Amino acid sequence: MGWPFLGETFGYLKPYSATSIGEFMEEHISRYGKIYKSSLFGEPTIVSADAGLNRFILQNEGRLFECCYPKSIGGILGKWSMLVLVGDMHRDMRIISLNFLSHARLRTHLLKEVESQTLLVLSSWKENCTFSAQDEAKKFTFNLMAKHIMSLDPGKPETEQLKKEYVTFMKGVVSAPLNLPGTPYRKALKSRSIILKFIEQKMEGRIAKMKGGVENLEDDDLLGWVLKHSNLSTEQILDLILSLLFAGHETSSVSIALAIYFLQACPGSIQQLKEEHIQISRAKKLAGETELNWDDYRKMEFTQCVISETLRLGNVVRFLHRKALKDVRYKGYDIPCGWKVLPVISAVHLDSTLFDQPQHFNPWRWQVSSTALRP
């Protein structure tokens, strides 16, 4: 169980490659098996690298287990963030988000906006220039989320200022929760206040226009949708907007950067991707079409395989924070009520008994079940 209070937290959080499970996990699995107990984040914890138990935990969300992130996460994302909410309130917030991002809206709005923002980033690249794929991916996803959530146009001074504060905010989210002068966490709390004030000013402007009966095209974004179709308080709306900006931006940008990283070492994948997209492009030219549509997206079968393999090997989200709501018994293991439970997703993704050559980037492994993976 490690040191008093600290437990084994520092060893568990020691940085390691995304395509491995790290020395800590390797050593503990070899000594104790895929399910073992430890003391992490100040609490007694069950760590699971077992695919069956991980599935069991997620399938029993709200019944036997609930989301339970460290208090420092709630302190910086807000108490109404979907990442820290549990029970009915989490369900209600999730329903609001899913209703906004409905299947029909994905077809008619989001797909067009994704193409528009992609072309904007591509047009800024100069011939034979060098750039950071990660920075460009972050620019793309931030612009997309800012446009979709609050109708902010890329390149405008207010958008760029918000992006600057958001970068400071993100550094604090992933840092040690030390609320001391000069620390990334303290700077992030300050940036959070600035971001929330910015969102609140946008809200007040929208509400004033709604009361005045002014038709507003911006009402088509998430902020406008929530103001019209929910009874959330101002604080709840602010935390919802911030948490979705965080969730949508961070995971997507890292995934895009990882896809570029993996593809450059796999020429066969690049060639097949090119062939798939050129074929779609030629068919559109023959049909006299220019913009991407849902049917084009559905034809990108190998592209989906590349995405699935990137998520498996890249492990953007390596583990989840859960807590046992009651005493649970699973295949001879006892999980006491109140204990933290960490399903380690990356350990399953890199398990050689589940995936052939798990450290190898192989999009073709998903071709057999690719149709089942597509929405």
Short mmCIF file of C-alpha atoms in Angstrom, two decimals:
data_model
loop_
_atom_site.label_atom_id
_atom_site.label_comp_id
_atom_site.label_asym_id
_atom_site.label_seq_id
_atom_site.Cartn_x
_atom_site.Cartn_y
_atom_site.Cartn_z
CA MET A 1 0.00 0.00 0.00
CA GLY A 2 3.05 2.29 -0.03
CA TRP A 3 3.67 5.32 2.19
CA PRO A 4 1.05 6.70 4.63
CA PHE A 5 -1.43 9.01 2.81
CA LEU A 6 0.79 9.30 -0.31
CA GLY A 7 0.59 5.57 -0.90
CA GLU A 8 2.03 4.70 -4.31
CA THR A 9 0.62 7.74 -6.14
CA PHE A 10 3.94 9.18 -7.35
CA GLY A 11 5.04 5.83 -8.78
CA TYR A 12 1.66 5.34 -10.47
CA LEU A 13 1.71 8.80 -12.09
CA LYS A 14 5.33 8.64 -13.27
CA PRO A 15 5.35 9.60 -16.99
CA TYR A 16 5.64 6.82 -19.55
CA SER A 17 5.06 6.24 -23.25
CA ALA A 18 1.44 6.17 -24.44
CA THR A 19 2.18 2.85 -26.19
CA SER A 20 3.15 1.12 -22.93
CA ILE A 21 1.61 0.63 -19.50
CA GLY A 22 4.72 1.89 -17.67
CA GLU A 23 7.09 0.24 -15.21
CA PHE A 24 4.75 0.63 -12.23
CA MET A 25 1.91 -1.32 -13.86
CA GLU A 26 4.24 -3.93 -15.36
CA GLU A 27 5.86 -4.63 -11.97
CA HIS A 28 2.57 -4.76 -10.06
CA ILE A 29 0.84 -6.99 -12.62
CA SER A 30 3.79 -9.41 -12.61
CA ARG A 31 3.76 -9.55 -8.77
CA TYR A 32 0.03 -9.40 -7.97
CA GLY A 33 -1.86 -10.16 -11.18
CA LYS A 34 -4.19 -7.97 -13.27
CA ILE A 35 -6.34 -7.01 -10.26
CA TYR A 36 -4.56 -5.69 -7.17
CA LYS A 37 -5.00 -3.26 -4.28
CA SER A 38 -2.95 -0.13 -3.66
CA SER A 39 -3.21 3.31 -2.05
CA LEU A 40 -3.58 6.04 -4.69
CA PHE A 41 -4.67 9.69 -4.54
CA GLY A 42 -4.93 9.42 -0.74
CA GLU A 43 -7.42 6.54 -0.75
CA PRO A 44 -7.40 2.70 -0.68
CA THR A 45 -7.79 1.62 -4.29
CA ILE A 46 -8.44 -1.42 -6.47
CA VAL A 47 -6.51 -1.23 -9.74
CA SER A 48 -7.83 -3.32 -12.64
CA ALA A 49 -5.96 -4.23 -15.80
CA ASP A 50 -8.52 -6.98 -16.41
CA ALA A 51 -10.82 -6.54 -19.43
CA GLY A 52 -13.68 -8.47 -17.76
CA LEU A 53 -13.64 -6.43 -14.55
CA ASN A 54 -13.29 -3.15 -16.46
CA ARG A 55 -16.36 -4.04 -18.52
CA PHE A 56 -18.22 -5.08 -15.35
CA ILE A 57 -17.40 -1.73 -13.67
CA LEU A 58 -18.61 0.34 -16.63
CA GLN A 59 -21.73 -1.78 -17.15
CA ASN A 60 -22.71 -1.25 -13.51
CA GLU A 61 -22.20 2.51 -13.46
CA GLY A 62 -24.74 4.07 -11.09
CA ARG A 63 -25.65 0.72 -9.50
CA LEU A 64 -22.45 -0.71 -8.03
CA PHE A 65 -19.96 2.02 -8.98
CA GLU A 66 -19.98 5.77 -9.55
CA CYS A 67 -17.63 8.40 -10.98
CA CYS A 68 -15.24 9.68 -8.31
CA TYR A 69 -12.46 12.04 -9.45
CA PRO A 70 -10.06 13.71 -6.99
CA LYS A 71 -11.39 16.90 -5.35
CA SER A 72 -8.74 18.96 -7.11
CA ILE A 73 -10.38 18.14 -10.47
CA GLY A 74 -13.74 19.42 -9.24
CA GLY A 75 -12.04 22.50 -7.84
CA ILE A 76 -10.70 23.50 -11.24
CA LEU A 77 -13.43 22.20 -13.60
CA GLY A 78 -16.30 23.23 -11.33
CA LYS A 79 -18.73 21.30 -9.14
CA TRP A 80 -21.27 21.09 -12.02
CA SER A 81 -18.78 19.64 -14.50
CA MET A 82 -19.97 16.36 -16.04
CA LEU A 83 -16.64 14.83 -15.11
CA VAL A 84 -17.41 15.08 -11.38
CA LEU A 85 -21.22 14.88 -11.31
CA VAL A 86 -22.91 11.61 -10.40
CA GLY A 87 -26.46 10.24 -10.40
CA ASP A 88 -29.47 12.13 -11.76
CA MET A 89 -27.63 15.44 -12.25
CA HIS A 90 -24.95 13.77 -14.37
CA ARG A 91 -27.67 12.07 -16.40
CA ASP A 92 -29.54 15.36 -16.95
CA MET A 93 -26.38 17.20 -18.04
CA ARG A 94 -25.47 14.34 -20.37
CA ILE A 95 -28.95 14.31 -21.93
CA ILE A 96 -28.72 18.07 -22.60
CA SER A 97 -25.37 17.61 -24.35
CA LEU A 98 -26.52 14.59 -26.37
CA ASN A 99 -29.75 16.30 -27.42
CA PHE A 100 -27.74 19.21 -28.77
CA LEU A 101 -25.35 16.87 -30.61
CA SER A 102 -28.17 14.80 -32.11
CA HIS A 103 -27.64 12.50 -35.08
CA ALA A 104 -29.42 14.97 -37.39
CA ARG A 105 -27.32 17.87 -36.14
CA LEU A 106 -24.10 15.93 -36.72
CA ARG A 107 -25.16 15.49 -40.36
CA THR A 108 -26.35 19.04 -41.04
CA HIS A 109 -24.11 21.23 -38.86
CA LEU A 110 -21.07 19.63 -37.29
CA LEU A 111 -19.75 17.84 -40.39
CA LYS A 112 -19.80 21.10 -42.41
CA GLU A 113 -18.10 22.98 -39.59
CA VAL A 114 -15.42 20.29 -39.25
CA GLU A 115 -14.64 20.60 -42.99
CA SER A 116 -14.61 24.40 -42.81
CA GLN A 117 -12.22 24.51 -39.84
CA THR A 118 -9.99 21.83 -41.41
CA LEU A 119 -9.63 23.80 -44.66
CA LEU A 120 -8.87 26.95 -42.64
CA VAL A 121 -5.94 25.24 -40.88
CA LEU A 122 -4.66 23.58 -44.08
CA SER A 123 -4.70 26.90 -45.94
CA SER A 124 -2.35 28.40 -43.34
CA TRP A 125 0.39 25.87 -44.12
CA LYS A 126 3.09 27.07 -46.50
CA GLU A 127 4.88 24.87 -49.02
CA ASN A 128 7.92 23.05 -47.55
CA CYS A 129 7.42 24.58 -44.11
CA THR A 130 7.86 22.80 -40.77
CA PHE A 131 5.16 22.95 -38.11
CA SER A 132 4.09 21.18 -34.92
CA ALA A 133 1.33 18.67 -35.65
CA GLN A 134 0.18 18.86 -32.03
CA ASP A 135 -0.06 22.67 -32.08
CA GLU A 136 -1.99 22.61 -35.36
CA ALA A 137 -4.34 19.91 -34.04
CA LYS A 138 -4.99 21.99 -30.91
CA LYS A 139 -5.65 25.09 -33.01
CA PHE A 140 -8.11 23.15 -35.16
CA THR A 141 -10.04 21.57 -32.28
CA PHE A 142 -10.15 24.78 -30.22
CA ASN A 143 -11.51 26.78 -33.17
CA LEU A 144 -14.08 24.06 -33.87
CA MET A 145 -15.28 23.84 -30.25
CA ALA A 146 -15.32 27.64 -29.78
CA LYS A 147 -17.41 28.04 -32.93
CA HIS A 148 -19.78 25.20 -32.06
CA ILE A 149 -20.22 26.16 -28.40
CA MET A 150 -20.29 29.99 -28.54
CA SER A 151 -20.16 30.98 -32.24
CA LEU A 152 -16.67 32.45 -31.85
CA ASP A 153 -14.86 33.04 -35.13
CA PRO A 154 -11.22 31.87 -35.43
CA GLY A 155 -8.56 34.57 -35.51
CA LYS A 156 -10.74 37.23 -33.85
CA PRO A 157 -9.09 39.02 -30.86
CA GLU A 158 -11.66 37.67 -28.36
CA THR A 159 -11.16 34.10 -29.63
CA GLU A 160 -7.38 34.39 -29.43
CA GLN A 161 -7.56 35.84 -25.91
CA LEU A 162 -9.86 33.02 -24.80
CA LYS A 163 -7.44 30.49 -26.34
CA LYS A 164 -4.53 32.03 -24.40
CA GLU A 165 -6.40 31.74 -21.10
CA TYR A 166 -7.51 28.23 -21.98
CA VAL A 167 -3.89 27.08 -22.54
CA THR A 168 -2.98 28.37 -19.04
CA PHE A 169 -6.08 26.68 -17.65
CA MET A 170 -5.16 23.33 -19.24
CA LYS A 171 -1.63 23.38 -17.81
CA GLY A 172 -3.16 23.61 -14.35
CA VAL A 173 -5.66 20.80 -14.91
CA VAL A 174 -2.84 18.32 -15.53
CA SER A 175 -0.51 19.69 -12.83
CA ALA A 176 -0.12 18.93 -9.13
CA PRO A 177 -3.02 20.57 -7.18
CA LEU A 178 -0.84 23.01 -5.24
CA ASN A 179 -2.77 26.25 -4.70
CA LEU A 180 0.33 28.35 -4.04
CA PRO A 181 1.50 31.60 -5.71
CA GLY A 182 3.23 30.95 -9.05
CA THR A 183 2.11 27.32 -9.41
CA PRO A 184 0.35 26.16 -12.62
CA TYR A 185 -2.69 25.21 -10.51
CA ARG A 186 -3.03 28.74 -9.04
CA LYS A 187 -2.59 30.28 -12.52
CA ALA A 188 -5.22 27.89 -13.88
CA LEU A 189 -7.75 28.94 -11.22
CA LYS A 190 -7.19 32.56 -12.23
CA SER A 191 -7.63 31.72 -15.93
CA ARG A 192 -10.77 29.75 -15.08
CA SER A 193 -12.30 32.86 -13.52
CA ILE A 194 -11.45 34.90 -16.63
CA ILE A 195 -12.93 32.25 -18.95
CA LEU A 196 -16.14 31.97 -16.90
CA LYS A 197 -16.51 35.76 -16.85
CA PHE A 198 -16.15 35.79 -20.65
CA ILE A 199 -18.83 33.08 -21.04
CA GLU A 200 -21.13 34.88 -18.59
CA GLN A 201 -20.86 38.12 -20.58
CA LYS A 202 -21.85 36.18 -23.72
CA MET A 203 -24.79 34.69 -21.81
CA GLU A 204 -26.01 38.09 -20.62
CA GLY A 205 -25.86 39.44 -24.16
CA ARG A 206 -27.88 36.49 -25.48
CA ILE A 207 -30.49 36.78 -22.73
CA ALA A 208 -30.91 40.51 -23.39
CA LYS A 209 -31.48 39.84 -27.11
CA MET A 210 -33.96 37.06 -26.33
CA LYS A 211 -35.95 39.36 -24.03
CA GLY A 212 -35.94 42.05 -26.71
CA GLY A 213 -37.26 39.61 -29.28
CA VAL A 214 -34.18 40.04 -31.48
CA GLU A 215 -33.57 37.18 -33.95
CA ASN A 216 -30.09 35.86 -33.33
CA LEU A 217 -28.24 33.41 -35.58
CA GLU A 218 -25.89 32.62 -32.69
CA ASP A 219 -28.74 30.84 -30.89
CA ASP A 220 -27.88 27.81 -33.01
CA ASP A 221 -24.76 27.09 -30.91
CA LEU A 222 -24.63 25.19 -27.61
CA LEU A 223 -24.90 28.29 -25.44
CA GLY A 224 -28.04 29.45 -27.26
CA TRP A 225 -29.51 25.96 -27.22
CA VAL A 226 -29.01 25.54 -23.46
CA LEU A 227 -30.52 28.96 -22.72
CA LYS A 228 -33.62 28.08 -24.76
CA HIS A 229 -34.12 24.40 -23.91
CA SER A 230 -32.98 23.93 -20.29
CA ASN A 231 -33.68 25.24 -16.81
CA LEU A 232 -30.05 25.21 -15.69
CA SER A 233 -28.75 27.94 -13.41
CA THR A 234 -26.04 30.36 -14.55
CA GLU A 235 -23.39 28.45 -12.56
CA GLN A 236 -24.47 25.14 -14.07
CA ILE A 237 -24.36 26.51 -17.63
CA LEU A 238 -20.89 28.01 -17.07
CA ASP A 239 -19.47 24.71 -15.77
CA LEU A 240 -21.17 22.76 -18.59
CA ILE A 241 -19.70 25.02 -21.29
CA LEU A 242 -16.22 24.90 -19.71
CA SER A 243 -16.26 21.12 -19.23
CA LEU A 244 -17.39 20.46 -22.83
CA LEU A 245 -14.74 22.85 -24.17
CA PHE A 246 -12.17 20.94 -22.12
CA ALA A 247 -13.41 17.45 -23.04
CA GLY A 248 -13.94 18.11 -26.74
CA HIS A 249 -10.71 19.99 -27.29
CA GLU A 250 -8.20 17.96 -25.31
CA THR A 251 -9.03 14.39 -26.32
CA SER A 252 -9.60 15.22 -30.00
CA SER A 253 -6.42 17.26 -30.47
CA VAL A 254 -4.23 14.60 -28.84
CA SER A 255 -5.86 11.87 -30.95
CA ILE A 256 -5.25 13.78 -34.20
CA ALA A 257 -1.59 14.41 -33.29
CA LEU A 258 -1.12 10.72 -32.38
CA ALA A 259 -2.71 9.61 -35.67
CA ILE A 260 -0.14 11.70 -37.57
CA TYR A 261 2.65 10.29 -35.40
CA PHE A 262 1.60 6.66 -35.98
CA LEU A 263 0.88 7.06 -39.70
CA GLN A 264 4.33 8.40 -40.60
CA ALA A 265 5.79 5.04 -39.49
CA CYS A 266 3.24 3.05 -41.52
CA PRO A 267 3.47 3.92 -45.26
CA GLY A 268 0.94 1.22 -46.17
CA SER A 269 -1.72 2.93 -44.07
CA ILE A 270 -1.04 6.30 -45.68
CA GLN A 271 -1.32 4.79 -49.15
CA GLN A 272 -4.64 3.08 -48.41
CA LEU A 273 -5.99 6.27 -46.77
CA LYS A 274 -5.06 8.26 -49.88
CA GLU A 275 -6.71 5.76 -52.17
CA GLU A 276 -9.92 5.78 -50.12
CA HIS A 277 -10.16 9.59 -50.04
CA ILE A 278 -9.17 10.07 -53.69
CA GLN A 279 -11.91 7.64 -54.70
CA ILE A 280 -14.50 9.63 -52.69
CA SER A 281 -13.18 12.91 -54.13
CA ARG A 282 -13.43 11.67 -57.74
CA ALA A 283 -16.99 10.44 -57.21
CA LYS A 284 -17.98 13.85 -55.84
CA LYS A 285 -16.45 15.68 -58.81
CA LEU A 286 -18.37 13.45 -61.21
CA ALA A 287 -21.57 14.23 -59.28
CA GLY A 288 -20.82 17.96 -59.33
CA GLU A 289 -20.55 18.14 -55.53
CA THR A 290 -17.95 19.97 -53.45
CA GLU A 291 -18.85 19.78 -49.72
CA LEU A 292 -18.45 16.59 -47.71
CA ASN A 293 -21.71 14.95 -46.66
CA TRP A 294 -22.77 12.10 -44.39
CA ASP A 295 -22.64 9.52 -47.20
CA ASP A 296 -18.99 10.44 -47.85
CA TYR A 297 -18.22 9.96 -44.17
CA ARG A 298 -19.89 6.55 -44.21
CA LYS A 299 -17.64 5.47 -47.07
CA MET A 300 -14.46 6.15 -45.06
CA GLU A 301 -14.18 2.60 -43.75
CA PHE A 302 -10.39 2.36 -43.62
CA THR A 303 -10.26 5.86 -42.10
CA GLN A 304 -12.40 4.52 -39.25
CA CYS A 305 -9.95 1.63 -38.81
CA VAL A 306 -7.08 4.15 -38.50
CA ILE A 307 -9.08 6.11 -35.89
CA SER A 308 -9.88 2.96 -33.88
CA GLU A 309 -6.25 1.83 -33.94
CA THR A 310 -5.03 5.31 -32.93
CA LEU A 311 -7.37 5.30 -29.93
CA ARG A 312 -6.30 1.77 -28.95
CA LEU A 313 -2.55 2.31 -29.23
CA GLY A 314 -2.47 6.00 -28.25
CA ASN A 315 -4.53 5.59 -25.06
CA VAL A 316 -5.66 9.21 -24.82
CA VAL A 317 -7.58 8.27 -21.65
CA ARG A 318 -5.42 5.76 -19.78
CA PHE A 319 -7.59 5.08 -16.73
CA LEU A 320 -10.88 6.13 -15.10
CA HIS A 321 -11.76 7.12 -11.53
CA ARG A 322 -14.62 5.14 -9.97
CA LYS A 323 -15.82 4.28 -6.43
CA ALA A 324 -17.66 1.20 -5.13
CA LEU A 325 -21.15 2.10 -3.85
CA LYS A 326 -21.49 -1.20 -1.95
CA ASP A 327 -19.47 -4.32 -1.22
CA VAL A 328 -18.85 -6.02 -4.57
CA ARG A 329 -17.65 -9.56 -5.23
CA TYR A 330 -16.19 -10.33 -8.65
CA LYS A 331 -14.75 -13.75 -9.53
CA GLY A 332 -13.36 -14.31 -6.03
CA TYR A 333 -12.20 -10.73 -5.49
CA ASP A 334 -13.80 -8.57 -2.78
CA ILE A 335 -14.11 -4.83 -3.50
CA PRO A 336 -15.08 -3.04 -0.25
CA CYS A 337 -17.75 -0.32 -0.25
CA GLY A 338 -16.21 3.16 -0.49
CA TRP A 339 -12.92 2.04 -2.05
CA LYS A 340 -11.66 3.76 -5.18
CA VAL A 341 -11.57 1.58 -8.31
CA LEU A 342 -9.33 2.42 -11.27
CA PRO A 343 -10.14 0.57 -14.52
CA VAL A 344 -6.89 0.91 -16.51
CA ILE A 345 -8.04 1.09 -20.14
CA SER A 346 -4.52 1.17 -21.61
CA ALA A 347 -3.59 -2.15 -19.97
CA VAL A 348 -6.46 -3.85 -21.83
CA HIS A 349 -5.60 -2.12 -25.12
CA LEU A 350 -2.00 -3.36 -24.87
CA ASP A 351 -2.78 -6.89 -23.65
CA SER A 352 -1.09 -9.46 -25.92
CA THR A 353 -3.76 -12.06 -25.05
CA LEU A 354 -6.42 -9.77 -26.58
CA PHE A 355 -4.51 -8.10 -29.43
CA ASP A 356 -1.88 -9.63 -31.69
CA GLN A 357 1.36 -7.58 -31.46
CA PRO A 358 -0.35 -4.90 -29.33
CA GLN A 359 2.56 -2.40 -29.60
CA HIS A 360 2.30 -2.48 -33.39
CA PHE A 361 0.17 0.08 -35.27
CA ASN A 362 -2.07 -2.10 -37.41
CA PRO A 363 -5.36 -0.50 -38.61
CA TRP A 364 -6.24 -3.64 -40.58
CA ARG A 365 -6.96 -5.49 -37.32
CA TRP A 366 -10.28 -3.57 -37.18
CA GLN A 367 -11.49 -4.42 -40.68
CA VAL A 368 -13.41 -7.55 -39.67
CA SER A 369 -15.66 -5.66 -37.22
CA SER A 370 -15.42 -2.16 -38.71
CA THR A 371 -19.12 -1.98 -39.61
CA ALA A 372 -20.08 -2.67 -35.99
CA LEU A 373 -17.84 0.20 -34.80
CA ARG A 374 -19.40 2.87 -36.97
CA PRO A 375 -22.31 4.93 -35.53
#
